[in-house]
Coordinates of C-alpha atoms and ligand atoms in Angstrom, one line a residue:
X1 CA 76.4 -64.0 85.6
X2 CA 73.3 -64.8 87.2
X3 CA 73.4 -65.2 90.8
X4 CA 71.0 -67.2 93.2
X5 CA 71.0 -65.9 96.6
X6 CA 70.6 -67.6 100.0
X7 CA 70.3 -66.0 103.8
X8 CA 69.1 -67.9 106.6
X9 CA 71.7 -66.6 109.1
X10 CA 69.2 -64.7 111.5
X11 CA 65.5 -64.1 111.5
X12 CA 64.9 -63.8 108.2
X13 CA 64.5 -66.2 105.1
X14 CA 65.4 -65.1 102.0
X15 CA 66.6 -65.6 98.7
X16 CA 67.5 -63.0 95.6
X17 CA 68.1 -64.1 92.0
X18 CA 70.3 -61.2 90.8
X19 CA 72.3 -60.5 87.4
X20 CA 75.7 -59.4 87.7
X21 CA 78.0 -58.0 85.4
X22 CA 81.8 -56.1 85.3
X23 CA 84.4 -56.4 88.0
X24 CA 85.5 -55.4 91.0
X25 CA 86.2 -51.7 90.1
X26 CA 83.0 -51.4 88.5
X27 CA 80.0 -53.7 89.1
X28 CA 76.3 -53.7 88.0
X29 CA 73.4 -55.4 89.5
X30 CA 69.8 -56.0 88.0
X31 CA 67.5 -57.7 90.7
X32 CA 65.5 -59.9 88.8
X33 CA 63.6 -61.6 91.9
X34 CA 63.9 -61.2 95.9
X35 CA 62.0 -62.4 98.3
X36 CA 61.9 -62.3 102.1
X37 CA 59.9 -63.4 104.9
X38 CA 60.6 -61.8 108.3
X39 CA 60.0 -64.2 111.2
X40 CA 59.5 -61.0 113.9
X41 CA 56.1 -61.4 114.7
X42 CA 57.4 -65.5 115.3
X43 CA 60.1 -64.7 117.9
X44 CA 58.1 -61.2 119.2
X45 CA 56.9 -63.2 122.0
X46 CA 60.5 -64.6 123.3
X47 CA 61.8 -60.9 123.4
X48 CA 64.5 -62.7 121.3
X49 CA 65.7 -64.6 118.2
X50 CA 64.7 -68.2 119.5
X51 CA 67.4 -70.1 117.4
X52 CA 65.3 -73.6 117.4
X53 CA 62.4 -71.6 116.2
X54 CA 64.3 -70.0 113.5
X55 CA 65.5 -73.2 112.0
X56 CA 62.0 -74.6 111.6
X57 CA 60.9 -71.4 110.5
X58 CA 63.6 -71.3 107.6
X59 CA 63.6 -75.0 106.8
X60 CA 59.5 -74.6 106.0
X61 CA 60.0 -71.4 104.1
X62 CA 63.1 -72.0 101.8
X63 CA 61.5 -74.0 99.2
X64 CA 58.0 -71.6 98.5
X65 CA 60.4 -68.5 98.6
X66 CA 62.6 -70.0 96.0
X67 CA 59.1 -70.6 94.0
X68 CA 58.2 -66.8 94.6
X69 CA 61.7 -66.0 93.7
X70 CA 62.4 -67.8 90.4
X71 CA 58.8 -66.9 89.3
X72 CA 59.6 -62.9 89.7
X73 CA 63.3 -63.5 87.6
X74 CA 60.7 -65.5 85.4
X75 CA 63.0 -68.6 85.4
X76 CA 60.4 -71.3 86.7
X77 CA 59.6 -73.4 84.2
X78 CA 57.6 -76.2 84.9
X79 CA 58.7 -79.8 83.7
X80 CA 58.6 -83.1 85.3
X81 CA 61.9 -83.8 86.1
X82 CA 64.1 -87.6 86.0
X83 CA 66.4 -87.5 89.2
X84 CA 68.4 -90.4 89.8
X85 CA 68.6 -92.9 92.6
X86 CA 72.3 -91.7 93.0
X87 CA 71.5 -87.6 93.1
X88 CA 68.1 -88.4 95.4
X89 CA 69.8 -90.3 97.9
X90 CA 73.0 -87.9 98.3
X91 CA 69.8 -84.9 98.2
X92 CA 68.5 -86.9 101.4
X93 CA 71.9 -87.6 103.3
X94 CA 72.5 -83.6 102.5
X95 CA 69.0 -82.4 104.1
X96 CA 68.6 -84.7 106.8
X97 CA 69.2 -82.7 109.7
X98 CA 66.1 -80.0 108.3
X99 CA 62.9 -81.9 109.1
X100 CA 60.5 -80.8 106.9
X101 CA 62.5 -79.7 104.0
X102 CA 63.5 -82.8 101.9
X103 CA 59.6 -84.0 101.2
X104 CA 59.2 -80.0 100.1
X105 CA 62.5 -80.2 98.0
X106 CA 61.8 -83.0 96.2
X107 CA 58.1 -82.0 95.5
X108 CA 59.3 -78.7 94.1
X109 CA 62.1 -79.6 91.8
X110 CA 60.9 -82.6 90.8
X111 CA 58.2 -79.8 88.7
X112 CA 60.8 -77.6 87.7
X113 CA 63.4 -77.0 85.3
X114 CA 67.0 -76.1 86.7
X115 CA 67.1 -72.9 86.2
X116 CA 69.2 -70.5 83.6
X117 CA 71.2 -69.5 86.4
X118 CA 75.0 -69.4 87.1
X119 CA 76.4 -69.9 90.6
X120 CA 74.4 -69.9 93.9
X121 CA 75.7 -68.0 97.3
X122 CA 74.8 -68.8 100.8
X123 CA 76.1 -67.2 103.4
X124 CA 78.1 -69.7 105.7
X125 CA 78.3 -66.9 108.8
X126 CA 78.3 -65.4 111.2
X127 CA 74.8 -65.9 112.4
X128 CA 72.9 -68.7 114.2
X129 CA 74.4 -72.0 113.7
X130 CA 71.0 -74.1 113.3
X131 CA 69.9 -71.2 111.1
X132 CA 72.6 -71.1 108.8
X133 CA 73.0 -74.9 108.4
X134 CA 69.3 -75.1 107.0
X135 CA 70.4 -72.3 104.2
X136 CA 73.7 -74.1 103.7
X137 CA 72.2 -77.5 103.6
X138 CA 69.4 -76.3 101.1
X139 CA 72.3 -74.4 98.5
X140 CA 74.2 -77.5 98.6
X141 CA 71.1 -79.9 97.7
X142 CA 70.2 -77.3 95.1
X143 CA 73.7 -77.3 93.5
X144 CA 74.3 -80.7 93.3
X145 CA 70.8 -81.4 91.8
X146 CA 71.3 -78.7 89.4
X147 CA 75.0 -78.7 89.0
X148 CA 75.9 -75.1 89.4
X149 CA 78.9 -73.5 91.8
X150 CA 78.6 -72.8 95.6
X151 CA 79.9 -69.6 96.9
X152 CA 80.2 -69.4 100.4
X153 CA 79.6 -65.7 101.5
X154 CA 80.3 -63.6 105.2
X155 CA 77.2 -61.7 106.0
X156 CA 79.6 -59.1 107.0
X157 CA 81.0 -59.1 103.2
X158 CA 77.4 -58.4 102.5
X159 CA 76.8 -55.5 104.4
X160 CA 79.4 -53.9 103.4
X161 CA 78.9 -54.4 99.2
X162 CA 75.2 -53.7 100.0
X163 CA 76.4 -50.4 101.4
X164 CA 79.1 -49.7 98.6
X165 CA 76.2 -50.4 96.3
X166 CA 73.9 -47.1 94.9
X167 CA 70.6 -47.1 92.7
X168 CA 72.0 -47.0 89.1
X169 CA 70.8 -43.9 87.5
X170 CA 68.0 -45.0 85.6
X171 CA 68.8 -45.2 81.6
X172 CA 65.8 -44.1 79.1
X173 CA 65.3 -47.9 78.4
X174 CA 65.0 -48.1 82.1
X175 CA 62.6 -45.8 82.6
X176 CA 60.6 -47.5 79.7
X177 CA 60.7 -50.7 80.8
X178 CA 59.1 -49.5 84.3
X179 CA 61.9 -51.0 86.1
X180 CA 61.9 -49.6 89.7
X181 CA 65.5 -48.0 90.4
X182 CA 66.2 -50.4 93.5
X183 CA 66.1 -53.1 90.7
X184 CA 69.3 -51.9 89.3
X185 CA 72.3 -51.1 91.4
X186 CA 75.9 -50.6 90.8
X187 CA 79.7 -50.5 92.8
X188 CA 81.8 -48.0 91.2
X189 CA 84.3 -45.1 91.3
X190 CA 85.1 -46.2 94.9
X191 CA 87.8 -44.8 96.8
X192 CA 90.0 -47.3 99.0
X193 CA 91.1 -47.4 101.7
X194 CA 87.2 -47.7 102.9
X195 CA 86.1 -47.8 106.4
X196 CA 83.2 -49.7 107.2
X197 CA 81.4 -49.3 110.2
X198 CA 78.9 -52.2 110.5
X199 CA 76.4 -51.9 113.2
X200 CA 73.6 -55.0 113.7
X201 CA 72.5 -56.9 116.2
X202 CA 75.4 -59.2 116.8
X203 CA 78.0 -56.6 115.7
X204 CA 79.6 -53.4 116.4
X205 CA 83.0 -53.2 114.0
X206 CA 85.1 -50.8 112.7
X207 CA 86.5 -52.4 109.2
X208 CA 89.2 -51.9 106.9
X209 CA 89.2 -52.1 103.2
X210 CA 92.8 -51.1 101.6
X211 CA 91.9 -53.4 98.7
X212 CA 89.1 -55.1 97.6
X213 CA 88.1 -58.1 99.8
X214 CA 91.1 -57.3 102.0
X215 CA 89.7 -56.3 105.7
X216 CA 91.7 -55.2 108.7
X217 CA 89.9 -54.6 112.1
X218 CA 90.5 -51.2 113.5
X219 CA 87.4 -51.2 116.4
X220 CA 85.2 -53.2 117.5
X221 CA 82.9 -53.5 120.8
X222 CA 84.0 -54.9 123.8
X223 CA 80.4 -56.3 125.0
X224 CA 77.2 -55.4 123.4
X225 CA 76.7 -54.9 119.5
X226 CA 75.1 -52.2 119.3
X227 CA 71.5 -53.8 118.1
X228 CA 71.7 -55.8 121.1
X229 CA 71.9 -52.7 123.4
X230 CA 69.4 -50.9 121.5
X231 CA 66.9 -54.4 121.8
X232 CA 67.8 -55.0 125.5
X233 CA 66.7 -51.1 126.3
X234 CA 63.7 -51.5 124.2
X235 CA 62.7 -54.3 126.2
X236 CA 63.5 -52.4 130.0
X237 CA 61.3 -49.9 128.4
X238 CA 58.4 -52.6 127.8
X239 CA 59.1 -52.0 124.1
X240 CA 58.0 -54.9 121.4
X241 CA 61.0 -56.6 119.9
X242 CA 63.2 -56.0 117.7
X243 CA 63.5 -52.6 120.0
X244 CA 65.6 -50.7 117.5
X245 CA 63.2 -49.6 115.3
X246 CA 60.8 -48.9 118.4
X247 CA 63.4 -46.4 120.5
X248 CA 63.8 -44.8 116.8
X249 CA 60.0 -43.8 116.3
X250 CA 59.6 -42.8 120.2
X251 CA 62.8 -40.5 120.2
X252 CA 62.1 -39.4 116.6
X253 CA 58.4 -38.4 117.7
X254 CA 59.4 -36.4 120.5
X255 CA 62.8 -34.5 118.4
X256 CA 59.8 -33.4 115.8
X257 CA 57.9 -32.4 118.9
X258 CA 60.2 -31.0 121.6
X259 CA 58.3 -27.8 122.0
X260 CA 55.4 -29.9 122.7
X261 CA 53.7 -29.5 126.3
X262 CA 54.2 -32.2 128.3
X263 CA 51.6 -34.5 130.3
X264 CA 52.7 -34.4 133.7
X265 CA 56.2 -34.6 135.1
X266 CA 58.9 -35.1 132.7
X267 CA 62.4 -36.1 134.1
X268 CA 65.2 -35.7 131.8
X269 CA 68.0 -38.1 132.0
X270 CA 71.7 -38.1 131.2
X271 CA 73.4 -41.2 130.2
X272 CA 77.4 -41.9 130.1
X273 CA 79.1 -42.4 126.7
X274 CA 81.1 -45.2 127.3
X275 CA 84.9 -45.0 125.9
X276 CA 84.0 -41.2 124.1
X277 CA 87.2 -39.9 125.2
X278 CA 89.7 -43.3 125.3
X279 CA 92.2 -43.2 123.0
X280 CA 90.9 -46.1 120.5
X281 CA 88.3 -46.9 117.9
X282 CA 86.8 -49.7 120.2
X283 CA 83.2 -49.4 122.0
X284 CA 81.2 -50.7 124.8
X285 CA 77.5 -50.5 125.5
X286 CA 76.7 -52.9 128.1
X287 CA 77.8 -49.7 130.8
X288 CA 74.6 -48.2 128.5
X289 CA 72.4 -50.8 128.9
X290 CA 73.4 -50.8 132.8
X291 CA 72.9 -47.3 133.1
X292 CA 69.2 -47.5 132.0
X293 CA 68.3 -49.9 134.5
X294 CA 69.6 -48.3 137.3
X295 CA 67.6 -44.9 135.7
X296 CA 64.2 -47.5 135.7
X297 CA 65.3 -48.7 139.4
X298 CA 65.4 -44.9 140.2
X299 CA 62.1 -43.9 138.8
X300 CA 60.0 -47.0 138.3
X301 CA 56.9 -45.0 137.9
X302 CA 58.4 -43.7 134.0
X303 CA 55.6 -42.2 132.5
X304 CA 55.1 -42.4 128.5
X305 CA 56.4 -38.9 127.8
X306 CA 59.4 -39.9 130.1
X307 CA 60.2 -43.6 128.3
X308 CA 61.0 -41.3 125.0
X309 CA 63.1 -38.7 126.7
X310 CA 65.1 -42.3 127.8
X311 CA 64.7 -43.3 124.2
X312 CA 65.9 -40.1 123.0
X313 CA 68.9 -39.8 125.3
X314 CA 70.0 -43.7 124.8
X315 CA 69.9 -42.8 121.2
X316 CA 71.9 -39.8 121.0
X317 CA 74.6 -41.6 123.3
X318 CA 74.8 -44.2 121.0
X319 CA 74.9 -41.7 118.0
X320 CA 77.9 -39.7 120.1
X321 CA 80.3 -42.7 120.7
X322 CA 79.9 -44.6 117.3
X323 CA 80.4 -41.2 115.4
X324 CA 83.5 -39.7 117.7
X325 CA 85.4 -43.3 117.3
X326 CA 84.3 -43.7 113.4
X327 CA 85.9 -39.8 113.0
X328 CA 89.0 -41.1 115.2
X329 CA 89.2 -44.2 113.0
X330 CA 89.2 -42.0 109.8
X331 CA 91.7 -39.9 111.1
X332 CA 94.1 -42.7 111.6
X333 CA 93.2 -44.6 108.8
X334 CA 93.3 -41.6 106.0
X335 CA 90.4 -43.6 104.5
X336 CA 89.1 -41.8 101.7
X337 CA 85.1 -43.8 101.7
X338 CA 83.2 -44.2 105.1
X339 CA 80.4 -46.9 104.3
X340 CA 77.8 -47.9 107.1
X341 CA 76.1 -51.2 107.4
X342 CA 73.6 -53.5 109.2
X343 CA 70.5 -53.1 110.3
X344 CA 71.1 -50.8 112.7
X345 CA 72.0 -48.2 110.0
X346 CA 68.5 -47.8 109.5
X347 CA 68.1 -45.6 112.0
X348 CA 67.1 -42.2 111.1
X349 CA 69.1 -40.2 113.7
X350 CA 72.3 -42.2 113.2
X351 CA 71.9 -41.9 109.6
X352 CA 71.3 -37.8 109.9
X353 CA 73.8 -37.2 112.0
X354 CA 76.6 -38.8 109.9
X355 CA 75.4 -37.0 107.2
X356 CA 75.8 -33.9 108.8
X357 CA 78.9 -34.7 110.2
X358 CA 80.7 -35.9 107.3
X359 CA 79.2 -32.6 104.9
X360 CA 80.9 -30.0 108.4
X361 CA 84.3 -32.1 109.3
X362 CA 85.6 -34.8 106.3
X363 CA 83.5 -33.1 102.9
X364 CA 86.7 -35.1 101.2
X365 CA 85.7 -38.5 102.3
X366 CA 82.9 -40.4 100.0
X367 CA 80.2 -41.3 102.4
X368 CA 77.7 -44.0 101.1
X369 CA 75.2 -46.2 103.4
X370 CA 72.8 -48.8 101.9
X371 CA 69.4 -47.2 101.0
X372 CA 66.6 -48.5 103.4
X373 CA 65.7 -52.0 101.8
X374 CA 69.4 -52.9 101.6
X375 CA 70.2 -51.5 105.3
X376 CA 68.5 -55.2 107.3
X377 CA 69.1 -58.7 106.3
X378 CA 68.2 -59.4 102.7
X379 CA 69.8 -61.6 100.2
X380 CA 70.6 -59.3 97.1
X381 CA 73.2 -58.1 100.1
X382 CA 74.1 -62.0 99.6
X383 CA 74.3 -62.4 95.6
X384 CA 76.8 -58.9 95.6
X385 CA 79.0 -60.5 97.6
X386 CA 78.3 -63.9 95.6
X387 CA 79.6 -62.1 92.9
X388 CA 83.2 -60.3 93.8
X389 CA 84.1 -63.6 95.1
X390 CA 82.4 -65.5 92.1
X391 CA 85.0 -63.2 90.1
X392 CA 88.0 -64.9 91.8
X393 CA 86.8 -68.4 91.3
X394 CA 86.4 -69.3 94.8
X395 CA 84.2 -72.0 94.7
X396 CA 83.5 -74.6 97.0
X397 CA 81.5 -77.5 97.5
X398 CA 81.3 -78.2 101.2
X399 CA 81.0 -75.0 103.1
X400 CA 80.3 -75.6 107.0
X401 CA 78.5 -72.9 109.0
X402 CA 80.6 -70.9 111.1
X403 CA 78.8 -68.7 113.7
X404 CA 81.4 -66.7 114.6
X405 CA 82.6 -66.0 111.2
X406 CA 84.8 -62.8 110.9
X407 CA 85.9 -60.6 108.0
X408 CA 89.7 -59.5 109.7
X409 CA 92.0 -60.0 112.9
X410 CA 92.7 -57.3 114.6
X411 CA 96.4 -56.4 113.9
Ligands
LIG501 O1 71.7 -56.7 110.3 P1 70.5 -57.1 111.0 O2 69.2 -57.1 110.3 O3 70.7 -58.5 111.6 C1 71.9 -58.9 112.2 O4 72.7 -59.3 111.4 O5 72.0 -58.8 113.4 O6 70.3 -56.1 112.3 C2 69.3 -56.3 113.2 C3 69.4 -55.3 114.3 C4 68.4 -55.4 115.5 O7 69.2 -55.4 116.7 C5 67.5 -54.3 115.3 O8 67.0 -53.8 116.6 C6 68.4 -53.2 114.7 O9 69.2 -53.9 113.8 N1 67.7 -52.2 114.0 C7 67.7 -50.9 114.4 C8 66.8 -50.2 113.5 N2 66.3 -51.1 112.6 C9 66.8 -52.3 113.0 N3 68.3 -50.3 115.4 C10 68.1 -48.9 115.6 N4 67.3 -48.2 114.8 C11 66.6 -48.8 113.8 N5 65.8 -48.1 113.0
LIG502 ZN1 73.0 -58.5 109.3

């Protein structure tokens, strides 16, 4: 089954055509095209994902990514196309809340062929309304004028398949063909129950899978996801935005370089770990966040060497709490696969020191998390989850955005 893949639910625009066979026990994945346009540098100056901004942003970029996209699966065929009175004018009732997009639309598929594909998936939330209605909107348009199955998918769904997923082992005609190993994933010999934590910048959950597609919520944060602390303390620290990967390379510089001298005074600082030691697998970081700023009230002359030493404090307090709750959440959960997702699990430390920690104290329990293009928001994350629910026919034509989306109730 080939799969075209929509996200507009944050910052980025993209859209992956992948090819998807088996089931849910044991699925493959060849990437045939993805494409993805980061809007950072767009919302850099806001400190901040400017939803308004977004939603232009996706609504001009949807249609030449889908070019780039189809072009790399080599399924753009140009051919002037007939398209009725009946289909254009439903088209234009369907994208008339994205300025911009229907003149682009029609311009585009007017040239092209529909493509040999099979069912497309958007993902319908959580995320930013405005930003998700613009992906939503365009799948729709594209379905009816092509007349191929919607599948509406939780980003959440995503991050979790994208984490189950690992680089096929590349066959001999692989390996002839040139095919890069990302190209070709695979799901399989996985272990239920699995625990997923998923850590982005809108969440901080601790999710149960007993059976596939099946989610219970064990923790989750109280306040601030954990993206969101780590962007607010990037930007008390006069950090660019998005501050996560920022506090990453200035504590990861100075861990390589500890023995390093100093310039000047250097202040080391201690910061709480909120809920280490209560006796559940929920968090809280806005205590975090608070305890920085009363650190930068304290000492508002921080010199550069000292901004790491925050960085690399802030950092290993995160680390602390999300590991000591993900090993209490194990514990009770006698999950047998830990899985970590979102684009926070791109971080170095957090990624090292899970490692570790799962080798010393749970050896027994697979641990799998997404390999570094799959870790922030992408759409082959999209098409996976496309897929398992392609698989159980759930199709549907009129999928509304939900910004608050989520994957389980809490019990
Ligand atoms: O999953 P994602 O791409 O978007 C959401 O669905 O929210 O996650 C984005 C979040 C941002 O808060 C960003 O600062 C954080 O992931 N992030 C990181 C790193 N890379 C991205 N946080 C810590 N360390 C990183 N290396
Ligand atoms: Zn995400």
């Amino acid at each position: 089954m080939k799969i075209l893949a929509i996200e507009t639910s944050c910052d980025e625009t993209a859209i992956a055509i992948v090819e998807a066979e088996g089931n849910e026990e044991r699925a493959s994945f060849t990437v045939l095209g993805n494409t993805l346009l980061s809007q950072i540098e767009i919302h850099k100056e806001y400190g901040g994902v400017f939803p308004a901004l977004a939603k232009r942003e996706h609504a001009k970029n949807l249609v030449p990514i889908l070019e780039a996209a189809l072009e790399e699966a080599e399924l753009l065929h140009e051919d002037a196309q007939v398209i009725s009175e009946e289909t254009r004018s439903a088209i234009t009732k369907i994208l008339e809340r994205e300025p911009g997009l229907e003149e682009q639309f029609f311009e585009f598929v007017s040239e092209c062929e529909p493509p040999a594909i099979d069912a497309i998936a958007v993902t319908a939330g959580p995320g930013l309304e405005p930003a998700l209605w613009v992906g939503i909107n365009f799948a729709k348009a594209l379905a009816l004028l092509w007349d191929k199955p919607l599948v509406a998918v939780n980003h959440m769904e995503g991050h979790i398949l994208a984490a189950l997923a690992q680089p096929e082992a590349p066959s001999i005609k692989n390996q002839a063909s040139n095919k890069s190993q990302t190209e070709k994933l695979e799901i399989k010999n996985v272990e239920m129950p699995v625990l997923a934590l998923l850590i982005s910048g809108g969440h901080t959950e601790l999710v149960l899978m007993k059976e596939w597609l099946q989610y219970e919520l064990i923790g989750r944060t109280r306040d601030d996801a954990v993206g969101e602390a780590f962007d607010k303390v990037a930007r008390m620290l006069a950090l660019p935005y998005p501050g996560g990967p920022e506090i990453s390379r200035l504590a990861e510089d100075l861990r390589s370089n500890l023995n390093a001298s100093s310039q000047g005074r250097t202040l080391e600082f201690k910061l709480p770990r909120p809920m280490i030691n209560e006796a559940s697998c929920d968090f809280s970081f806005a205590g975090l966040k608070t305890a920085v700023l009363y650190l930068l009230k304290d000492n508002p002359n921080i010199t550069e060497d000292e901004k790491s030493r925050m960085a690399l404090e802030f950092e290993n307090a995160v680390t602390e709490v999300l590991w000591k709750k993900t090993s209490r959440a194990l514990e009770e959960t006698g999950a047998q696969t830990l899985v970590i997702g979102g684009g926070v699990s791109a971080n170095t430390h957090i990624r090292r020191a899970f490692t570790h920690s799962m080798d010393t104290t749970c050896p027994s329990v697979q641990f799998r998390i997404p390999s570094a293009a799959l870790t922030t928001d992408n759409a082959i994350m999209i098409a996976l989850a496309g897929f398992y629910r392609a698989l159980r026919k759930e199709f549907i034509t009129d999928i509304i955005a939900n910004g608050n989306l989520s994957l389980a109730k809490k019990p």
